């Protein structure tokens, strides 16, 4: 089940051969707001220090100048690579919805490789939560999928109103498909 | 001429780190392999476009290392 299977030109880890892809999404871009802001602030600080070193503050001692330049370079690269890693992690967290299941795929570069799948037809409740001004203004929030013994919380869902409708519609379709299957199975069994 | 050694060192470090991170990321990302049609603004980041962005970012870092050392090291 965990092997990458190819159907309908779409391949992803954990997809069943009979599943039909519906939609996928990453978390809302607001998730990257703080990393972007921090990245920009570090850049302004470091580039500003370099400009100051070049124009106003002249260090006569070459050792001091070299040490400061090396430190600035270390912080500059740290800021950049920390941001890249966060951006990669952002892209590696995906929700994929097929006609049968919801797949939550969460990976990091080295340490994490999670894949959580839930059948749509077993979902009892689909809740949409948008708390606060920012969530309501930007149209994101949490979708909570509740089955009998499991609960999947998908935070930072973008266009949440649209996604909520899609989830609900797909669940109803999945239920209809399952009841049809059961009915045909019962008819096949009875003489 | 003594500026050459730190410049080469930083350039090698930048290339190594960018390369390692890209290899790790593309290995993971190809397992997910998503189609187009997402409604979030990040759907523009296909593997091909990401490769170009990372390449540009590497060039920017290399240029920053070279320029800052040429101006401030001597």
PDB file of C-alpha atoms in Angstrom:
ATOM      1  CA  UNK A   1       0.000   0.000   0.000  1.00  0.00           C
ATOM      2  CA  UNK A   2       2.870   2.352   0.630  1.00  0.00           C
ATOM      3  CA  UNK A   3       4.481   1.769  -2.718  1.00  0.00           C
ATOM      4  CA  UNK A   4       4.180   4.519  -5.301  1.00  0.00           C
ATOM      5  CA  UNK A   5       1.602   3.371  -7.833  1.00  0.00           C
ATOM      6  CA  UNK A   6       0.829   5.074 -11.105  1.00  0.00           C
ATOM      7  CA  UNK A   7      -2.741   5.667 -12.233  1.00  0.00           C
ATOM      8  CA  UNK A   8      -4.303   8.414 -14.340  1.00  0.00           C
ATOM      9  CA  UNK A   9      -0.913  10.039 -14.834  1.00  0.00           C
ATOM     10  CA  UNK A  10      -0.752  10.853 -11.156  1.00  0.00           C
ATOM     11  CA  UNK A  11       1.501   9.089  -8.722  1.00  0.00           C
ATOM     12  CA  UNK A  12       1.900   9.583  -5.044  1.00  0.00           C
ATOM     13  CA  UNK A  13       2.886   7.475  -2.133  1.00  0.00           C
ATOM     14  CA  UNK A  14       0.063   5.343  -0.750  1.00  0.00           C
ATOM     15  CA  UNK A  15      -2.369   5.739  -3.666  1.00  0.00           C
ATOM     16  CA  UNK A  16      -4.523   2.736  -4.451  1.00  0.00           C
ATOM     17  CA  UNK A  17      -4.956   1.626  -8.084  1.00  0.00           C
ATOM     18  CA  UNK A  18      -8.712   2.259  -8.025  1.00  0.00           C
ATOM     19  CA  UNK A  19      -8.588   5.671  -6.444  1.00  0.00           C
ATOM     20  CA  UNK A  20      -9.395   8.659  -8.611  1.00  0.00           C
ATOM     21  CA  UNK A  21      -7.575  11.871  -7.767  1.00  0.00           C
ATOM     22  CA  UNK A  22      -9.823  14.837  -6.886  1.00  0.00           C
ATOM     23  CA  UNK A  23      -7.699  17.667  -5.513  1.00  0.00           C
ATOM     24  CA  UNK A  24      -4.714  18.478  -3.363  1.00  0.00           C
ATOM     25  CA  UNK A  25      -3.446  21.437  -1.430  1.00  0.00           C
ATOM     26  CA  UNK A  26      -0.606  22.736   0.680  1.00  0.00           C
ATOM     27  CA  UNK A  27      -1.136  24.735   3.833  1.00  0.00           C
ATOM     28  CA  UNK A  28      -2.037  28.428   3.541  1.00  0.00           C
ATOM     29  CA  UNK A  29       0.833  30.780   2.655  1.00  0.00           C
ATOM     30  CA  UNK A  30       0.449  32.475   6.042  1.00  0.00           C
ATOM     31  CA  UNK A  31       2.397  29.494   7.411  1.00  0.00           C
ATOM     32  CA  UNK A  32       5.442  30.977   5.676  1.00  0.00           C
ATOM     33  CA  UNK A  33       4.827  34.535   6.872  1.00  0.00           C
ATOM     34  CA  UNK A  34       7.028  34.439   9.977  1.00  0.00           C
ATOM     35  CA  UNK A  35       9.915  32.565   8.262  1.00  0.00           C
ATOM     36  CA  UNK A  36       9.828  35.094   5.379  1.00  0.00           C
ATOM     37  CA  UNK A  37       9.736  38.047   7.794  1.00  0.00           C
ATOM     38  CA  UNK A  38      12.635  36.645   9.847  1.00  0.00           C
ATOM     39  CA  UNK A  39      14.586  35.920   6.673  1.00  0.00           C
ATOM     40  CA  UNK A  40      14.098  39.494   5.426  1.00  0.00           C
ATOM     41  CA  UNK A  41      15.035  41.021   8.797  1.00  0.00           C
ATOM     42  CA  UNK A  42      18.246  38.978   8.994  1.00  0.00           C
ATOM     43  CA  UNK A  43      19.131  39.987   5.449  1.00  0.00           C
ATOM     44  CA  UNK A  44      18.529  43.686   6.120  1.00  0.00           C
ATOM     45  CA  UNK A  45      20.625  43.479   9.305  1.00  0.00           C
ATOM     46  CA  UNK A  46      23.546  41.643   7.684  1.00  0.00           C
ATOM     47  CA  UNK A  47      23.614  43.577   4.405  1.00  0.00           C
ATOM     48  CA  UNK A  48      23.261  46.834   6.394  1.00  0.00           C
ATOM     49  CA  UNK A  49      26.244  45.841   8.554  1.00  0.00           C
ATOM     50  CA  UNK A  50      28.308  45.088   5.435  1.00  0.00           C
ATOM     51  CA  UNK A  51      27.423  48.474   3.924  1.00  0.00           C
ATOM     52  CA  UNK A  52      28.332  50.176   7.210  1.00  0.00           C
ATOM     53  CA  UNK A  53      31.651  48.326   7.277  1.00  0.00           C
ATOM     54  CA  UNK A  54      32.364  49.454   3.742  1.00  0.00           C
ATOM     55  CA  UNK A  55      31.318  53.097   4.104  1.00  0.00           C
ATOM     56  CA  UNK A  56      31.440  54.430   7.662  1.00  0.00           C
ATOM     57  CA  UNK A  57      33.084  52.045  10.099  1.00  0.00           C
ATOM     58  CA  UNK A  58      36.579  51.306   8.864  1.00  0.00           C
ATOM     59  CA  UNK A  59      38.517  48.676  10.800  1.00  0.00           C
ATOM     60  CA  UNK A  60      42.245  49.296  10.568  1.00  0.00           C
ATOM     61  CA  UNK A  61      43.051  45.911  12.064  1.00  0.00           C
ATOM     62  CA  UNK A  62      42.684  43.270   9.359  1.00  0.00           C
ATOM     63  CA  UNK A  63      42.079  40.431  11.864  1.00  0.00           C
ATOM     64  CA  UNK A  64      39.044  42.230  13.327  1.00  0.00           C
ATOM     65  CA  UNK A  65      37.737  42.956   9.839  1.00  0.00           C
ATOM     66  CA  UNK A  66      38.177  39.349   8.730  1.00  0.00           C
ATOM     67  CA  UNK A  67      36.536  37.972  11.868  1.00  0.00           C
ATOM     68  CA  UNK A  68      33.527  40.279  11.537  1.00  0.00           C
ATOM     69  CA  UNK A  69      33.186  39.461   7.853  1.00  0.00           C
ATOM     70  CA  UNK A  70      33.348  35.721   8.559  1.00  0.00           C
ATOM     71  CA  UNK A  71      30.714  36.020  11.302  1.00  0.00           C
ATOM     72  CA  UNK A  72      28.445  38.075   9.043  1.00  0.00           C
ATOM     73  CA  UNK A  73      28.853  35.485   6.296  1.00  0.00           C
ATOM     74  CA  UNK A  74      27.992  32.629   8.687  1.00  0.00           C
ATOM     75  CA  UNK A  75      24.807  34.386   9.847  1.00  0.00           C
ATOM     76  CA  UNK A  76      23.924  35.294   6.260  1.00  0.00           C
ATOM     77  CA  UNK A  77      24.182  31.672   5.122  1.00  0.00           C
ATOM     78  CA  UNK A  78      22.383  30.398   8.227  1.00  0.00           C
ATOM     79  CA  UNK A  79      19.459  32.733   7.516  1.00  0.00           C
ATOM     80  CA  UNK A  80      19.277  31.612   3.900  1.00  0.00           C
ATOM     81  CA  UNK A  81      19.579  27.875   4.470  1.00  0.00           C
ATOM     82  CA  UNK A  82      17.215  27.935   7.437  1.00  0.00           C
ATOM     83  CA  UNK A  83      14.645  29.611   5.204  1.00  0.00           C
ATOM     84  CA  UNK A  84      15.204  27.113   2.380  1.00  0.00           C
ATOM     85  CA  UNK A  85      14.749  24.169   4.752  1.00  0.00           C
ATOM     86  CA  UNK A  86      11.512  25.658   6.083  1.00  0.00           C
ATOM     87  CA  UNK A  87      10.282  26.281   2.556  1.00  0.00           C
ATOM     88  CA  UNK A  88      11.080  22.690   1.572  1.00  0.00           C
ATOM     89  CA  UNK A  89       9.231  21.429   4.632  1.00  0.00           C
ATOM     90  CA  UNK A  90       6.260  23.592   3.675  1.00  0.00           C
ATOM     91  CA  UNK A  91       6.170  22.035   0.205  1.00  0.00           C
ATOM     92  CA  UNK A  92       6.520  18.533   1.627  1.00  0.00           C
ATOM     93  CA  UNK A  93       3.304  18.788   3.643  1.00  0.00           C
ATOM     94  CA  UNK A  94       0.425  17.984   1.317  1.00  0.00           C
ATOM     95  CA  UNK A  95      -3.187  16.935   1.631  1.00  0.00           C
ATOM     96  CA  UNK A  96      -4.290  14.776  -1.300  1.00  0.00           C
ATOM     97  CA  UNK A  97      -7.960  13.900  -1.673  1.00  0.00           C
ATOM     98  CA  UNK A  98      -9.180  11.111  -3.931  1.00  0.00           C
ATOM     99  CA  UNK A  99     -12.709   9.809  -4.440  1.00  0.00           C
ATOM    100  CA  UNK A 100     -12.138   7.253  -1.661  1.00  0.00           C
ATOM    101  CA  UNK A 101      -9.637   8.634   0.800  1.00  0.00           C
ATOM    102  CA  UNK A 102      -7.997  11.665   2.330  1.00  0.00           C
ATOM    103  CA  UNK A 103      -4.212  11.354   2.425  1.00  0.00           C
ATOM    104  CA  UNK A 104      -2.165  13.553   4.692  1.00  0.00           C
ATOM    105  CA  UNK A 105       1.448  13.359   3.565  1.00  0.00           C
ATOM    106  CA  UNK A 106       3.975  15.030   5.824  1.00  0.00           C
ATOM    107  CA  UNK A 107       7.682  14.702   5.197  1.00  0.00           C
ATOM    108  CA  UNK A 108      10.816  16.495   6.256  1.00  0.00           C
ATOM    109  CA  UNK A 109      14.179  16.331   4.518  1.00  0.00           C
ATOM    110  CA  UNK A 110      15.642  13.717   6.862  1.00  0.00           C
ATOM    111  CA  UNK A 111      13.673  12.811   9.918  1.00  0.00           C
ATOM    112  CA  UNK A 112       9.956  12.558   9.144  1.00  0.00           C
ATOM    113  CA  UNK A 113       7.990  10.541   6.587  1.00  0.00           C
ATOM    114  CA  UNK A 114       4.346  10.363   7.673  1.00  0.00           C
ATOM    115  CA  UNK A 115       1.429   9.217   5.601  1.00  0.00           C
ATOM    116  CA  UNK A 116      -2.030   9.158   7.130  1.00  0.00           C
ATOM    117  CA  UNK A 117      -5.020   7.936   5.122  1.00  0.00           C
ATOM    118  CA  UNK A 118      -8.681   7.969   6.084  1.00  0.00           C
ATOM    119  CA  UNK A 119     -11.596   6.545   4.125  1.00  0.00           C
ATOM    120  CA  UNK A 120     -14.068   9.257   3.180  1.00  0.00           C
ATOM    121  CA  UNK A 121     -17.159   7.121   3.634  1.00  0.00           C
ATOM    122  CA  UNK A 122     -16.364   6.373   7.302  1.00  0.00           C
ATOM    123  CA  UNK A 123     -16.226  10.039   8.224  1.00  0.00           C
ATOM    124  CA  UNK A 124     -18.965  10.912  10.703  1.00  0.00           C
ATOM    125  CA  UNK A 125     -18.333  14.622  11.051  1.00  0.00           C
ATOM    126  CA  UNK A 126     -16.552  17.198   8.950  1.00  0.00           C
ATOM    127  CA  UNK A 127     -16.014  20.386  10.908  1.00  0.00           C
ATOM    128  CA  UNK A 128     -14.732  23.720   9.693  1.00  0.00           C
ATOM    129  CA  UNK A 129     -13.139  26.102  12.179  1.00  0.00           C
ATOM    130  CA  UNK A 130     -12.110  29.685  11.540  1.00  0.00           C
ATOM    131  CA  UNK A 131     -11.154  31.585  14.648  1.00  0.00           C
ATOM    132  CA  UNK A 132      -9.982  35.191  14.676  1.00  0.00           C
ATOM    133  CA  UNK A 133      -9.861  38.119  12.306  1.00  0.00           C
ATOM    134  CA  UNK A 134      -6.870  36.978  10.252  1.00  0.00           C
ATOM    135  CA  UNK A 135      -8.308  33.523   9.562  1.00  0.00           C
ATOM    136  CA  UNK A 136     -11.615  35.026   8.457  1.00  0.00           C
ATOM    137  CA  UNK A 137     -10.021  37.760   6.374  1.00  0.00           C
ATOM    138  CA  UNK A 138      -7.615  35.436   4.575  1.00  0.00           C
ATOM    139  CA  UNK A 139     -10.098  32.584   4.310  1.00  0.00           C
ATOM    140  CA  UNK A 140      -8.122  29.840   5.990  1.00  0.00           C
ATOM    141  CA  UNK A 141      -8.743  27.667   9.036  1.00  0.00           C
ATOM    142  CA  UNK A 142      -8.866  24.115  10.335  1.00  0.00           C
ATOM    143  CA  UNK A 143     -10.827  21.217   8.931  1.00  0.00           C
ATOM    144  CA  UNK A 144     -11.487  18.416  11.379  1.00  0.00           C
ATOM    145  CA  UNK A 145     -12.389  15.016   9.959  1.00  0.00           C
ATOM    146  CA  UNK A 146     -13.869  12.709  12.560  1.00  0.00           C
ATOM    147  CA  UNK A 147     -14.333   8.996  12.115  1.00  0.00           C
ATOM    148  CA  UNK A 148     -15.393   6.493  14.744  1.00  0.00           C
ATOM    149  CA  UNK A 149     -12.011   6.121  16.411  1.00  0.00           C
ATOM    150  CA  UNK A 150      -9.809   8.587  14.583  1.00  0.00           C
ATOM    151  CA  UNK A 151      -9.671  12.305  14.098  1.00  0.00           C
ATOM    152  CA  UNK A 152      -7.640  14.170  11.516  1.00  0.00           C
ATOM    153  CA  UNK A 153      -7.024  17.856  12.070  1.00  0.00           C
ATOM    154  CA  UNK A 154      -5.884  19.714   8.991  1.00  0.00           C
ATOM    155  CA  UNK A 155      -4.744  23.141  10.055  1.00  0.00           C
ATOM    156  CA  UNK A 156      -4.060  26.152   7.804  1.00  0.00           C
ATOM    157  CA  UNK A 157      -6.416  24.910   5.080  1.00  0.00           C
ATOM    158  CA  UNK A 158      -6.583  27.587   2.351  1.00  0.00           C
ATOM    159  CA  UNK A 159      -9.941  28.569   0.771  1.00  0.00           C
ATOM    160  CA  UNK A 160     -11.574  26.705   3.614  1.00  0.00           C
ATOM    161  CA  UNK A 161     -15.182  27.341   2.606  1.00  0.00           C
ATOM    162  CA  UNK A 162     -14.594  25.805  -0.820  1.00  0.00           C
ATOM    163  CA  UNK A 163     -12.603  22.884   0.616  1.00  0.00           C
ATOM    164  CA  UNK A 164     -15.337  22.193   3.176  1.00  0.00           C
ATOM    165  CA  UNK A 165     -17.958  21.907   0.436  1.00  0.00           C
ATOM    166  CA  UNK A 166     -15.663  19.642  -1.589  1.00  0.00           C
ATOM    167  CA  UNK A 167     -14.974  17.373   1.388  1.00  0.00           C
ATOM    168  CA  UNK A 168     -18.675  17.090   2.192  1.00  0.00           C
ATOM    169  CA  UNK A 169     -19.628  16.371  -1.422  1.00  0.00           C
ATOM    170  CA  UNK A 170     -16.923  13.744  -1.815  1.00  0.00           C
ATOM    171  CA  UNK A 171     -17.963  12.037   1.412  1.00  0.00           C
ATOM    172  CA  UNK A 172     -21.546  11.774   0.159  1.00  0.00           C
ATOM    173  CA  UNK A 173     -20.341  10.369  -3.164  1.00  0.00           C
ATOM    174  CA  UNK A 174     -18.126   7.859  -1.381  1.00  0.00           C
ATOM    175  CA  UNK A 175     -21.052   6.743   0.795  1.00  0.00           C
ATOM    176  CA  UNK A 176     -23.274   6.306  -2.268  1.00  0.00           C
ATOM    177  CA  UNK A 177     -20.562   4.268  -3.985  1.00  0.00           C
ATOM    178  CA  UNK A 178     -20.095   2.042  -0.934  1.00  0.00           C
ATOM    179  CA  UNK A 179     -23.859   1.455  -0.527  1.00  0.00           C
ATOM    180  CA  UNK A 180     -24.091   0.570  -4.241  1.00  0.00           C
ATOM    181  CA  UNK A 181     -21.261  -1.892  -3.842  1.00  0.00           C
ATOM    182  CA  UNK A 182     -22.945  -3.451  -0.801  1.00  0.00           C
ATOM    183  CA  UNK A 183     -26.236  -3.694  -2.649  1.00  0.00           C
ATOM    184  CA  UNK A 184     -24.701  -5.359  -5.681  1.00  0.00           C
ATOM    185  CA  UNK A 185     -22.808  -7.714  -3.389  1.00  0.00           C
ATOM    186  CA  UNK A 186     -26.063  -8.641  -1.607  1.00  0.00           C
ATOM    187  CA  UNK A 187     -27.862  -9.192  -4.925  1.00  0.00           C
ATOM    188  CA  UNK A 188     -25.019 -11.362  -6.145  1.00  0.00           C
ATOM    189  CA  UNK A 189     -25.217 -13.465  -2.995  1.00  0.00           C
ATOM    190  CA  UNK A 190     -29.007 -14.029  -2.962  1.00  0.00           C
ATOM    191  CA  UNK A 191     -30.259 -16.685  -5.366  1.00  0.00           C
TER     192      UNK A 191
ATOM    193  CA  UNK B   1      45.483  37.345  -3.551  1.00  0.00           C
ATOM    194  CA  UNK B   2      44.876  36.103   0.031  1.00  0.00           C
ATOM    195  CA  UNK B   3      41.173  36.845  -0.511  1.00  0.00           C
ATOM    196  CA  UNK B   4      40.960  33.953  -2.957  1.00  0.00           C
ATOM    197  CA  UNK B   5      41.143  31.253  -0.279  1.00  0.00           C
ATOM    198  CA  UNK B   6      38.087  32.422   1.775  1.00  0.00           C
ATOM    199  CA  UNK B   7      36.093  33.082  -1.410  1.00  0.00           C
ATOM    200  CA  UNK B   8      36.758  29.568  -2.676  1.00  0.00           C
ATOM    201  CA  UNK B   9      35.940  28.129   0.744  1.00  0.00           C
ATOM    202  CA  UNK B  10      32.594  29.920   0.967  1.00  0.00           C
ATOM    203  CA  UNK B  11      31.711  29.063  -2.635  1.00  0.00           C
ATOM    204  CA  UNK B  12      32.437  25.375  -2.031  1.00  0.00           C
ATOM    205  CA  UNK B  13      30.339  25.422   1.159  1.00  0.00           C
ATOM    206  CA  UNK B  14      27.422  27.137  -0.598  1.00  0.00           C
ATOM    207  CA  UNK B  15      27.476  24.711  -3.522  1.00  0.00           C
ATOM    208  CA  UNK B  16      27.691  21.689  -1.217  1.00  0.00           C
ATOM    209  CA  UNK B  17      24.831  22.811   1.031  1.00  0.00           C
ATOM    210  CA  UNK B  18      22.542  23.816  -1.851  1.00  0.00           C
ATOM    211  CA  UNK B  19      23.296  20.532  -3.616  1.00  0.00           C
ATOM    212  CA  UNK B  20      22.708  18.344  -0.560  1.00  0.00           C
ATOM    213  CA  UNK B  21      19.450  20.122   0.347  1.00  0.00           C
ATOM    214  CA  UNK B  22      18.190  19.901  -3.236  1.00  0.00           C
ATOM    215  CA  UNK B  23      18.969  16.180  -3.514  1.00  0.00           C
ATOM    216  CA  UNK B  24      17.221  15.485  -0.195  1.00  0.00           C
ATOM    217  CA  UNK B  25      14.224  17.581  -1.184  1.00  0.00           C
ATOM    218  CA  UNK B  26      13.796  16.215  -4.716  1.00  0.00           C
ATOM    219  CA  UNK B  27      14.015  12.633  -3.418  1.00  0.00           C
ATOM    220  CA  UNK B  28      11.106  13.329  -1.071  1.00  0.00           C
ATOM    221  CA  UNK B  29       9.130  15.523  -3.424  1.00  0.00           C
ATOM    222  CA  UNK B  30       9.145  13.082  -6.354  1.00  0.00           C
ATOM    223  CA  UNK B  31       7.394  10.552  -4.098  1.00  0.00           C
ATOM    224  CA  UNK B  32       4.499  12.975  -3.735  1.00  0.00           C
ATOM    225  CA  UNK B  33       4.563  14.065  -7.403  1.00  0.00           C
ATOM    226  CA  UNK B  34       1.608  16.415  -7.586  1.00  0.00           C
ATOM    227  CA  UNK B  35      -0.311  17.530 -10.648  1.00  0.00           C
ATOM    228  CA  UNK B  36      -1.176  21.114 -11.530  1.00  0.00           C
ATOM    229  CA  UNK B  37      -4.513  22.693 -10.689  1.00  0.00           C
ATOM    230  CA  UNK B  38      -4.028  23.724  -7.091  1.00  0.00           C
ATOM    231  CA  UNK B  39      -5.824  26.867  -6.029  1.00  0.00           C
ATOM    232  CA  UNK B  40      -3.221  28.047  -3.552  1.00  0.00           C
ATOM    233  CA  UNK B  41      -0.623  30.531  -4.745  1.00  0.00           C
ATOM    234  CA  UNK B  42       2.134  27.975  -4.306  1.00  0.00           C
ATOM    235  CA  UNK B  43       0.990  25.804  -7.216  1.00  0.00           C
ATOM    236  CA  UNK B  44       3.558  27.582  -9.414  1.00  0.00           C
ATOM    237  CA  UNK B  45       6.341  25.649  -7.707  1.00  0.00           C
ATOM    238  CA  UNK B  46       6.763  22.700 -10.009  1.00  0.00           C
ATOM    239  CA  UNK B  47      10.006  20.741  -9.751  1.00  0.00           C
ATOM    240  CA  UNK B  48      11.378  22.399 -12.875  1.00  0.00           C
ATOM    241  CA  UNK B  49      10.622  25.931 -11.674  1.00  0.00           C
ATOM    242  CA  UNK B  50      11.948  25.139  -8.212  1.00  0.00           C
ATOM    243  CA  UNK B  51      15.197  23.965  -9.789  1.00  0.00           C
ATOM    244  CA  UNK B  52      15.535  27.311 -11.562  1.00  0.00           C
ATOM    245  CA  UNK B  53      14.755  29.236  -8.361  1.00  0.00           C
ATOM    246  CA  UNK B  54      17.337  27.252  -6.397  1.00  0.00           C
ATOM    247  CA  UNK B  55      19.882  27.794  -9.157  1.00  0.00           C
ATOM    248  CA  UNK B  56      19.252  31.556  -9.051  1.00  0.00           C
ATOM    249  CA  UNK B  57      19.476  31.493  -5.267  1.00  0.00           C
ATOM    250  CA  UNK B  58      22.826  29.692  -5.453  1.00  0.00           C
ATOM    251  CA  UNK B  59      24.124  32.267  -7.928  1.00  0.00           C
ATOM    252  CA  UNK B  60      22.931  35.059  -5.608  1.00  0.00           C
ATOM    253  CA  UNK B  61      24.716  33.518  -2.612  1.00  0.00           C
ATOM    254  CA  UNK B  62      27.911  32.985  -4.593  1.00  0.00           C
ATOM    255  CA  UNK B  63      27.806  36.575  -5.879  1.00  0.00           C
ATOM    256  CA  UNK B  64      27.194  37.879  -2.342  1.00  0.00           C
ATOM    257  CA  UNK B  65      30.166  35.915  -0.990  1.00  0.00           C
ATOM    258  CA  UNK B  66      32.467  37.074  -3.785  1.00  0.00           C
ATOM    259  CA  UNK B  67      31.416  40.749  -3.738  1.00  0.00           C
ATOM    260  CA  UNK B  68      31.472  41.103   0.056  1.00  0.00           C
ATOM    261  CA  UNK B  69      34.943  39.544   0.274  1.00  0.00           C
ATOM    262  CA  UNK B  70      36.366  41.556  -2.620  1.00  0.00           C
ATOM    263  CA  UNK B  71      35.120  44.783  -1.048  1.00  0.00           C
ATOM    264  CA  UNK B  72      35.691  44.136   2.657  1.00  0.00           C
ATOM    265  CA  UNK B  73      38.509  41.605   2.978  1.00  0.00           C
ATOM    266  CA  UNK B  74      41.550  43.576   1.765  1.00  0.00           C
TER     267      UNK B  74
END
